């Protein structure tokens, strides 16, 4: 808030021209950019995402290609162009790590998006409409909470077969619960704000008020939660993969690579350390970014 | 005026914000005498509350302070947390605007009162209880014994503020700082709380700083009045002088734009044009100049210092004398 | 007085308040508004005063049908608003608007000033072109004293007074016939209050607005109102023309309120007599029998506990609900 709250003369000066206001989003962005940890996190995340998406095309080996000359775990070797070596089946570790990153990030982002849409919709409706609707929706959420996740995923897998898409749905279907609760709580406090009453007094319908006033005002909190959910989902995916319920060979993800690497730990620790390092750095960066976002979006805490 | 209880000299309060450093209080000097009530009048952002939060060592973390605030030969601004804790709640007490948030919600009011006595005066529990109940009676809380064992939320806003006043008076303080003590209260309750403060001042010879935006409250209680604007003192003087012959155009404007019950109702109110100043971007020269009806070229470039006014008191204005009755 | 725009008859708003219960909740009715009647003509301002919890804000919202009405009728040009369905009510909302106390909280922080002011237009005239809306918004902004260049700014970039002007522009843009002002100046700085009061009075003159002006500040209410209604625990204590009420208040509660208002004049404030009232506001869940004010009233007798005092005429257009108003 620089010159804006200013003196009446500040106001007189811009009488001629229309000045652009600075929205809360712009303010938050500025604060985020001033936070070194968050910016570093963001930059590294963008790099990892870029390398994961583009990298596999540039490498001499693909993720599922077996180097038949060496069907064993090889150390890094420039001559064979296995820059990170190979896994126990002779597949290029770098290519697999990058491809695994692509899958892990995709699962993380897509499943979170699913959670975001369901969670915000349900939470905002439950919180704003209240009464019966709220009761039924939230009891359903409670019910879903009480179903064990693995059990739920196994049932889905059994019914629909193992499927890549199913995984997004399964994880998303679980993660939206918390999102819905958070959004509902936020909506309940917003509902009693005077600007909501003002919107009603000026003839706004319920749907209009939810879309126009409630959702934009809960987005800040939601975004923080999203950045904290993505790493959670990545972990969840690796857990499911670990149980053999996730991605299928020869496709891979960080979780699976870590699982494979753990088996090879004594022979070639490299196969564990490299994907684990990628995943850890990514999770760290998401957490830093999430923290930064929370500080940026909630200026009362500064 | 007799020897001052509190003597503030060249107080500066700054806050570090994301948009740079902001001076909430600039170069403020004033003193409060024994048994005197000093009213501090100003709008939001005038620095009236920050001045005394700084004196009490209660500034927010991003605040910094310089200057002197002498109480009993000690500079409170450099005294350190330990020494301040000895004084706060004992010799120097505060009454805040919102009695709900200034009482701990999970403790009975009685215990909150007796703890103050036990900590500062080292009395035993029974004595503390007796004194606390006596104090509750003194601030005219009906059924004081029963109220002693209640939680804050069980009391009405007016009673809670009485409890706050009782707590402030408990150790026989030399100075009470009342920061908007009646703003959150209804008028009938406000009148009663102000009576309590007046009695404490008269009977116990306690000095009172009354921080408020309400000129009526000041008129009833204060001996001297200080008017603040944009973090600076713009006028200070004896209460009759301030109300009868204000020497600063801002004081005059404030008095003129307040609707009052004793006037004939007029068609339109006199207004002060413009908005209160933004501390991050104060006008040059006199910060009041953009709103001042008497503005001269000099006011835009040169900041006026406090000088004696023609009718007594001090004013920070380039005008030699202000025409009275022409706001 | 011309035919009433708004006729409120025996309006009751009761809330069900949860009062414990082990397995199933027990509910107790809270009678926020209990049998209030009044008329309001075009171009007239009815001031509604009372202390916190007297039901004045609830009354304002119930008139606008923003709260469910328990009993009674609110007639708008003869047609009962409480009988309308959702669609008809939405159409009526063009004529009835509200201005809130907290200027910042009443504006959506994520929307620009222009979008906030335009929202009612978009709700009611969805076919209107962007350019026409923009022109309307700019004109409205100019009328309430905002510079058109500020249209793309966000609420947090404005001062409190400017935010309140945005709120007023939003309320006025559809050309309403009735505006409920719920403490519109209480949260504003003293120097800004007069500006906003004058603005409201100018708008009323220009458009022949009927206003319900809800406030706890009697000085402000006296300045702006034509008639004044005094509420206590949801019931009308006294209603009269402004001058009649302020010259000769009949109800002990009105008298107590008036004498409690501080006057910004040190001599008058210190010399003024006061009608003392009891400390404790009774719980609205369990109001006293008979006259609700009797527990704090200096004139209370046995009859006050037994019989609810009806509103009696105490002069032309002056009604008072007290057994002892003649004393």
XYZ file of C-alpha atoms in Angstrom, chain A residues 107 110-116 118-119 152 166-177 233 236:
25
model
C -0.020 -37.864 -10.616
C -3.682 -34.133 -11.724
C -4.874 -35.840 -8.562
C -4.618 -32.559 -6.698
C -6.597 -30.831 -9.423
C -9.318 -33.451 -9.080
C -9.271 -32.906 -5.320
C -9.321 -29.156 -5.830
C -14.460 -31.578 -5.884
C -13.240 -30.149 -2.593
C -10.519 -48.216 -1.083
C -7.775 -44.791 -12.012
C -4.894 -43.845 -9.840
C -5.576 -40.112 -10.254
C -9.204 -40.674 -9.468
C -8.535 -42.848 -6.465
C -6.040 -40.472 -4.888
C -8.044 -37.400 -5.867
C -11.173 -38.943 -4.408
C -9.438 -39.251 -1.074
C -7.593 -35.953 -1.008
C -10.671 -33.835 -1.685
C -12.041 -34.628 1.746
C 0.015 -37.206 -3.321
C 0.904 -41.584 -1.620
